[in-house]
Coordinates of C-alpha atoms and ligand atoms in Angstrom, one line a residue:
X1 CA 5.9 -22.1 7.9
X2 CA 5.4 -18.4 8.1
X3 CA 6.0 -16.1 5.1
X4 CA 8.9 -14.4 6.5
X5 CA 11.1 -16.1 8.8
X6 CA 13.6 -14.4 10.9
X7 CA 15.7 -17.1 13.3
X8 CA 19.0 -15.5 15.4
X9 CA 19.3 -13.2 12.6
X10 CA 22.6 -11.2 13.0
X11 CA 24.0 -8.4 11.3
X12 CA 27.4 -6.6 12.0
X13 CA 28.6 -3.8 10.8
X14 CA 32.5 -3.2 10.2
X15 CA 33.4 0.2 10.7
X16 CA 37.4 0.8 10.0
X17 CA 38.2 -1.5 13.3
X18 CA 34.8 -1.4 15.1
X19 CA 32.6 -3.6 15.0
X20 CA 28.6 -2.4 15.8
X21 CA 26.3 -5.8 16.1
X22 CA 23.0 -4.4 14.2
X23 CA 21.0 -6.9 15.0
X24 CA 21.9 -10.3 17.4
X25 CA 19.8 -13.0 17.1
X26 CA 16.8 -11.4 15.9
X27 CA 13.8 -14.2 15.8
X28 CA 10.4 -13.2 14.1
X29 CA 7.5 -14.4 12.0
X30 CA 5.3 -12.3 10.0
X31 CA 2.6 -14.7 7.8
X32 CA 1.7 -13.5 4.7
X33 CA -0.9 -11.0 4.3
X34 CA -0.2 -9.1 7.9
X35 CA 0.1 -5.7 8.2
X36 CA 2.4 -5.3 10.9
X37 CA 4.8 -2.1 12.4
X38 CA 8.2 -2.0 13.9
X39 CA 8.8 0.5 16.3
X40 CA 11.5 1.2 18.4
X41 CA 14.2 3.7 19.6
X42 CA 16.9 5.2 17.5
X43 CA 19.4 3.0 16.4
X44 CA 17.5 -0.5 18.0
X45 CA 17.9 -2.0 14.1
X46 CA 14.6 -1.1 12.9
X47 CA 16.7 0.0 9.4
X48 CA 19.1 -3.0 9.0
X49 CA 16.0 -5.4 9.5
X50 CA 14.5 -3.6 6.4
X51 CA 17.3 -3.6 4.5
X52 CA 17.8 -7.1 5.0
X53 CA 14.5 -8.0 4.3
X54 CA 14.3 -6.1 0.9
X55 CA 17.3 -7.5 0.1
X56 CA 19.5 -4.3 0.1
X57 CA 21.6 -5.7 2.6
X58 CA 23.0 -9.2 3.3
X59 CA 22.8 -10.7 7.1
X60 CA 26.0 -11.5 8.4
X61 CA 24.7 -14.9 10.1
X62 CA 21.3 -16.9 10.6
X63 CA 18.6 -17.5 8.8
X64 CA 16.3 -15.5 6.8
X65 CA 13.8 -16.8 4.3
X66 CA 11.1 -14.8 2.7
X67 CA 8.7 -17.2 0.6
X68 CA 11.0 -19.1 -1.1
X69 CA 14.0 -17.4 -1.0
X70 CA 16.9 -17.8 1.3
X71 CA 18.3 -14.0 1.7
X72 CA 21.6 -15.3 3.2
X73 CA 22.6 -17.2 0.2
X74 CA 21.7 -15.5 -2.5
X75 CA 24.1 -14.4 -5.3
X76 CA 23.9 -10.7 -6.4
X77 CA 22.0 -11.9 -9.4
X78 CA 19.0 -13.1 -7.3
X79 CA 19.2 -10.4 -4.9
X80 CA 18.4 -8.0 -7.5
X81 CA 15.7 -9.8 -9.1
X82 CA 14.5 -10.7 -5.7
X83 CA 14.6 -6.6 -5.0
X84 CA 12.7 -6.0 -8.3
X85 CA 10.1 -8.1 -8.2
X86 CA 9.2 -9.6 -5.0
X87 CA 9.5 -6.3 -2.5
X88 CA 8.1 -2.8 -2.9
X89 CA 9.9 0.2 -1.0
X90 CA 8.2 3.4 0.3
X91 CA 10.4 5.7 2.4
X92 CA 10.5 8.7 4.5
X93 CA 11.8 11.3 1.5
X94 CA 9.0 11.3 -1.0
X95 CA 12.0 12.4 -3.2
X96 CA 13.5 9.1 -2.8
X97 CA 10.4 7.7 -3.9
X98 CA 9.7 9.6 -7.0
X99 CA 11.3 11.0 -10.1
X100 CA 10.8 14.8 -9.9
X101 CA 10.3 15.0 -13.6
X102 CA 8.1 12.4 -14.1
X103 CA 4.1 12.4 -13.4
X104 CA 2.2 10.5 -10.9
X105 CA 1.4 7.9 -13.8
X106 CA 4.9 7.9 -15.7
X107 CA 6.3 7.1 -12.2
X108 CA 4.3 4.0 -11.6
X109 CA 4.9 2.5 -14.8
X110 CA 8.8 3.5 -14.5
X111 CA 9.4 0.0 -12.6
X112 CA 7.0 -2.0 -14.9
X113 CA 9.1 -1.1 -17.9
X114 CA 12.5 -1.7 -15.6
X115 CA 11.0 -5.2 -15.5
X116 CA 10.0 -5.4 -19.2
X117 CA 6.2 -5.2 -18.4
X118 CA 4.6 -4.3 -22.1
X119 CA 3.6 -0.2 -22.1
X120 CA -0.2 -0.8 -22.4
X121 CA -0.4 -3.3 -19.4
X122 CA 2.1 -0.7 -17.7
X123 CA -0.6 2.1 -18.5
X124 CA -3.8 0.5 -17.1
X125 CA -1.7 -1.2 -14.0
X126 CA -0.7 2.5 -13.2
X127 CA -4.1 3.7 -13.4
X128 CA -6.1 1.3 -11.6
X129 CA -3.1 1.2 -8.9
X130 CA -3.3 5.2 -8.7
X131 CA -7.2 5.1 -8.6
X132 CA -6.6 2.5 -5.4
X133 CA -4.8 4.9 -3.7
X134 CA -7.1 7.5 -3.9
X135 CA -5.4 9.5 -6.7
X136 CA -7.3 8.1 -9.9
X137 CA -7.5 12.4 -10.5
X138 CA -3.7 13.0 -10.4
X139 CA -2.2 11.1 -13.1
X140 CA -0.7 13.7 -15.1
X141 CA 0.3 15.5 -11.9
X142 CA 4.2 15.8 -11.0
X143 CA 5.4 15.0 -7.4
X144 CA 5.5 19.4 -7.1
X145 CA 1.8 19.6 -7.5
X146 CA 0.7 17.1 -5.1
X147 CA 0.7 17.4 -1.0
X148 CA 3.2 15.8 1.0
X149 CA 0.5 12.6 2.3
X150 CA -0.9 12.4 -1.9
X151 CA 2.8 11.9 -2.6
X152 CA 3.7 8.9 -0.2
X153 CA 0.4 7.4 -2.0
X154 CA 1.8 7.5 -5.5
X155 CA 5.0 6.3 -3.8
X156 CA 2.8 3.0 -2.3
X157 CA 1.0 2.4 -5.5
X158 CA 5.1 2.7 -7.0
X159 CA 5.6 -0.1 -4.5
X160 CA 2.8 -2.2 -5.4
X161 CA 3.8 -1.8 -9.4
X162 CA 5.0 -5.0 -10.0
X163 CA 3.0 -7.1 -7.9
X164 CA 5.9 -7.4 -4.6
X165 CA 4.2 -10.2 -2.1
X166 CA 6.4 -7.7 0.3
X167 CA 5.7 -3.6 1.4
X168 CA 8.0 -2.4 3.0
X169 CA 7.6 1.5 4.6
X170 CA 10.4 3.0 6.2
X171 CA 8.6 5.9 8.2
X172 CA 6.2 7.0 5.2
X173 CA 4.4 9.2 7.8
X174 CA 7.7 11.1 9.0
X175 CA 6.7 13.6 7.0
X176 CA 2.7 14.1 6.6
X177 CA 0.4 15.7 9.0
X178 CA -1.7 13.7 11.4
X179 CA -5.0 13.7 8.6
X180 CA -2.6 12.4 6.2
X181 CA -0.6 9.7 8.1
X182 CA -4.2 7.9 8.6
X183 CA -5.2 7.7 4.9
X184 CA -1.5 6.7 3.9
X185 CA -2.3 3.9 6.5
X186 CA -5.6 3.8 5.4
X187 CA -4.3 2.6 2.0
X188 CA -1.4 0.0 3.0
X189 CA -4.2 -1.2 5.2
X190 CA -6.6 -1.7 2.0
X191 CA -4.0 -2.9 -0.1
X192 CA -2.8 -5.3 2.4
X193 CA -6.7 -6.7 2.6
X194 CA -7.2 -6.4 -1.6
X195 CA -4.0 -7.9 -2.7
X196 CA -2.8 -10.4 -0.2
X197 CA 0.7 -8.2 0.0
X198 CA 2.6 -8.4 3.0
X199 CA 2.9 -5.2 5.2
X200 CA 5.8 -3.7 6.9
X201 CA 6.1 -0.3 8.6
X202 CA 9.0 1.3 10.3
X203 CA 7.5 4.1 12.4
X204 CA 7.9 6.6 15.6
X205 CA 4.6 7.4 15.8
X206 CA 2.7 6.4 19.0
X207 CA -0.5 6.6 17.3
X208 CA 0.0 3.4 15.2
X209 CA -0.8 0.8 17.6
X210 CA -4.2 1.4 16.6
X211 CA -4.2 1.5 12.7
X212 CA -2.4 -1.7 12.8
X213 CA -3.3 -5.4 14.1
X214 CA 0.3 -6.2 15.2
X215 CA 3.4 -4.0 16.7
X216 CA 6.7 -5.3 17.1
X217 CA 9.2 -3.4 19.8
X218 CA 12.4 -3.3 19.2
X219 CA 15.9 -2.9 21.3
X220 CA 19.2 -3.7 20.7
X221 CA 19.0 -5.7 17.5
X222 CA 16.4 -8.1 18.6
X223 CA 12.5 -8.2 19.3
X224 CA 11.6 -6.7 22.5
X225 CA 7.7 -6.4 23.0
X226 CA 4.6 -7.2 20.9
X227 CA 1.1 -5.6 20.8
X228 CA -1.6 -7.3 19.6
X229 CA -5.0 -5.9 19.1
X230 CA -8.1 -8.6 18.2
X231 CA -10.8 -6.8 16.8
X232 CA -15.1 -7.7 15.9
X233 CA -16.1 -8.0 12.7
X234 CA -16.7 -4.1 12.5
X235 CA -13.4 -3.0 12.5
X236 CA -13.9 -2.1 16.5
X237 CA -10.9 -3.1 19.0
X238 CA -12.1 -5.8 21.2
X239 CA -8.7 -5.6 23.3
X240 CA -5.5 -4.9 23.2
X241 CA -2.8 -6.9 25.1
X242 CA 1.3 -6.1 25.3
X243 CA 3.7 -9.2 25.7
X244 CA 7.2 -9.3 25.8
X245 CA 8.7 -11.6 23.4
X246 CA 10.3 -15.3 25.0
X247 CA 12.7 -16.0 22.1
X248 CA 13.8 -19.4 21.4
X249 CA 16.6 -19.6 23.6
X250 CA 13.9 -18.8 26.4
X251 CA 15.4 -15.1 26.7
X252 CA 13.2 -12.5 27.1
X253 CA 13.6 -8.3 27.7
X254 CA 12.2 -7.2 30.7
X255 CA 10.7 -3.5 30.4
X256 CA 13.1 -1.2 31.0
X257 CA 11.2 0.5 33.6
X258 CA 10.9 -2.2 35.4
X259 CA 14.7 -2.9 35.7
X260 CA 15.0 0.6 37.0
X261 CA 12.1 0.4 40.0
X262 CA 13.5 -2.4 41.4
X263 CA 17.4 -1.5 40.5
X264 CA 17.8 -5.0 38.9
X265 CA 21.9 -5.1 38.0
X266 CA 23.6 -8.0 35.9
X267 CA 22.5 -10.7 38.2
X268 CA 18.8 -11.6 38.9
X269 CA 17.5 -14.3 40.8
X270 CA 14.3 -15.8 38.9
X271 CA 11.6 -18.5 40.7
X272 CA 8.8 -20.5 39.6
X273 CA 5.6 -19.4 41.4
X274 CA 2.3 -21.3 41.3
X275 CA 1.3 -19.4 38.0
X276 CA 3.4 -17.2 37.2
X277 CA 7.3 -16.6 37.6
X278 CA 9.1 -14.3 39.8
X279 CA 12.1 -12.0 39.6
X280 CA 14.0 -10.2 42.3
X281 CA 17.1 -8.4 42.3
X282 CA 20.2 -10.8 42.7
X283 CA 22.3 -9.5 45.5
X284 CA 22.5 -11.7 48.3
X285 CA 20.2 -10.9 51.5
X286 CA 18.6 -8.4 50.1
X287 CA 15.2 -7.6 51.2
X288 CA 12.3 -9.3 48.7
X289 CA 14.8 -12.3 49.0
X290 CA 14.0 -12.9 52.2
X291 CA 10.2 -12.9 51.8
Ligands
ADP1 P1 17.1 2.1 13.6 O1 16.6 2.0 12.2 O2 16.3 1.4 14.6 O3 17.4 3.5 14.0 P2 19.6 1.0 12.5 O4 19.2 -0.3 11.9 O5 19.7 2.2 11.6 O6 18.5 1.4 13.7 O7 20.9 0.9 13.3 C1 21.3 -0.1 14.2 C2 22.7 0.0 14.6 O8 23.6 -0.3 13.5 C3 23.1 1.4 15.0 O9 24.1 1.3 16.1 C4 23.7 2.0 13.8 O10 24.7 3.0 14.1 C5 24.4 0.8 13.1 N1 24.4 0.9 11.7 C6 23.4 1.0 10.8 N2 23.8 1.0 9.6 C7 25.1 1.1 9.6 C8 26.1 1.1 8.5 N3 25.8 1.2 7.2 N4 27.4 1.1 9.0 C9 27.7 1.1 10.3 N5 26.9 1.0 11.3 C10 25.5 1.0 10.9

């Protein structure tokens, strides 16, 4: 079994009367140790998937199970001690991530001593998780005094604090210039390799595909396309291939630009070819039918 796994995952959202279906039938496996990133338009779920898997949010049907736990049936208790210890948050706003007032060092131990953690073993877990991430120089420096990119790294080596199996990174790049965004990487990518920790990034930027080993597409509230890279022993790529994702009810998303150069509508007919499968558009007589 995977580390985390996501099967018809659904979440819905009740707003006064409406309803807005987050995410429907979401199916995904992430083993432990990948790095991997979710990309995907505005408003395809990206967000509630986090939430749900860092245990801020509850799914409103399916199954979700991250190592041991069962995020559907857990009881507030658990879900907070779940959130405490087994997942580590950075997000967009680096002042969501840090206390203002606190230094680089005071911020890392902050949830140590949430979770009881003894203040010398705080104080050598901050500094050998700040000298990780490249910061080992910065400990008695408040978020004001550090750049934008040295800020998300206190915030990942906040993340890491208490030993979480789970990272997750909600755009941590959003904000950080290009030089930035690839150390910030650069260090979840390390971590990732040094610690065993799961990796998950939430991110717009186009550039990613190549700092990571797996991208998942998203539309819709479910898993659209997936990019893998395999790479040599060096670090080099050796290729990269996109797929689109056949989900367990054998549904899968065609590119979107494909439905619109063949003006697929709600009805397609599909065929069995020698080695492949074939789909045309589903009104009757029309041309490739006929072929
Ligand atoms: P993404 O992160 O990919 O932009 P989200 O997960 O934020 O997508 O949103 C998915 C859908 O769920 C959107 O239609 C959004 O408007 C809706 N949504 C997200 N959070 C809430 C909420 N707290 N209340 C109501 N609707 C929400």
């Amino acid at each position: 079994m995977s580390f985390i796994e996501c099967e018809n995952l659904v979440k819905i959202y009740k707003v006064a009367d409406l309803e807005v279906v987050a995410l429907q039938g979401l199916d995904l496996q992430i083993q432990a140790g990948e790095m991997m990133a979710l990309v995907g338009p505005s408003g395809s779920g990206k967000s509630t998937l986090m939430n749900i898997l860092g245990g801020l949010d509850t799914p409103t049907a399916g199954h979700v199970q991250v190592g041991e736990h069962d995020l559907l049936h857990m009881s507030r208790r658990q879900q907070v001690a779940y959130r405490r210890r087994e997942v580590g948050f950075v997000w967009q706003q680096t002042a969501r991530n840090l206390l203002g007032y606190l230094t680089a060092q005071e911020n890392v131990e902050l949830p140590m001593a949430l979770n009881g953690v003894p203040s010398r073993e705080r104080r050598l877990r901050a500094r050998e998780l700040l000298d990780r991430v490249g910061l080992g120089h910065r400990l008695d420096h408040r978020p004001d005094r550090l750049s934008g990119g040295e800020q998300q790294r206190v915030a990942i080596a906040v993340g890491m604090a208490n030993r979480p199996r789970l990272l997750l990174a909600d755009e941590p790049t959003g904000e950080v210039d290009s030089e930035a965004a690839e150390q910030i990487f650069q260090t979840m990518r390390d971590l990732s390799h040094d610690f065993g920790v799961t990796v998950i990034v939430v991110t717009h930027d186009v550039g990613v595909s190549a700092r990571v080993d797996r991208v998942v597409g998203m539309r819709d509230g479910r898993t659209s396309i997936e990019i893998l890279r395999r790479r040599d022993e060096h670090g080099q790529t050796l290729s990269e291939d996109e797929y689109v994702i056949l989900d367990r009810a054998g549904r899968l998303q065609l590119p979107q630009a494909y439905i619109d150069s063949l003006g697929l509508g709600e009805l397609a007919r599909v065929r069995l070819l020698e080695d492949h499968i074939g789909v045309w558009p589903g009104e009757p007589n029309s041309k490739n039918e006929q072929e």
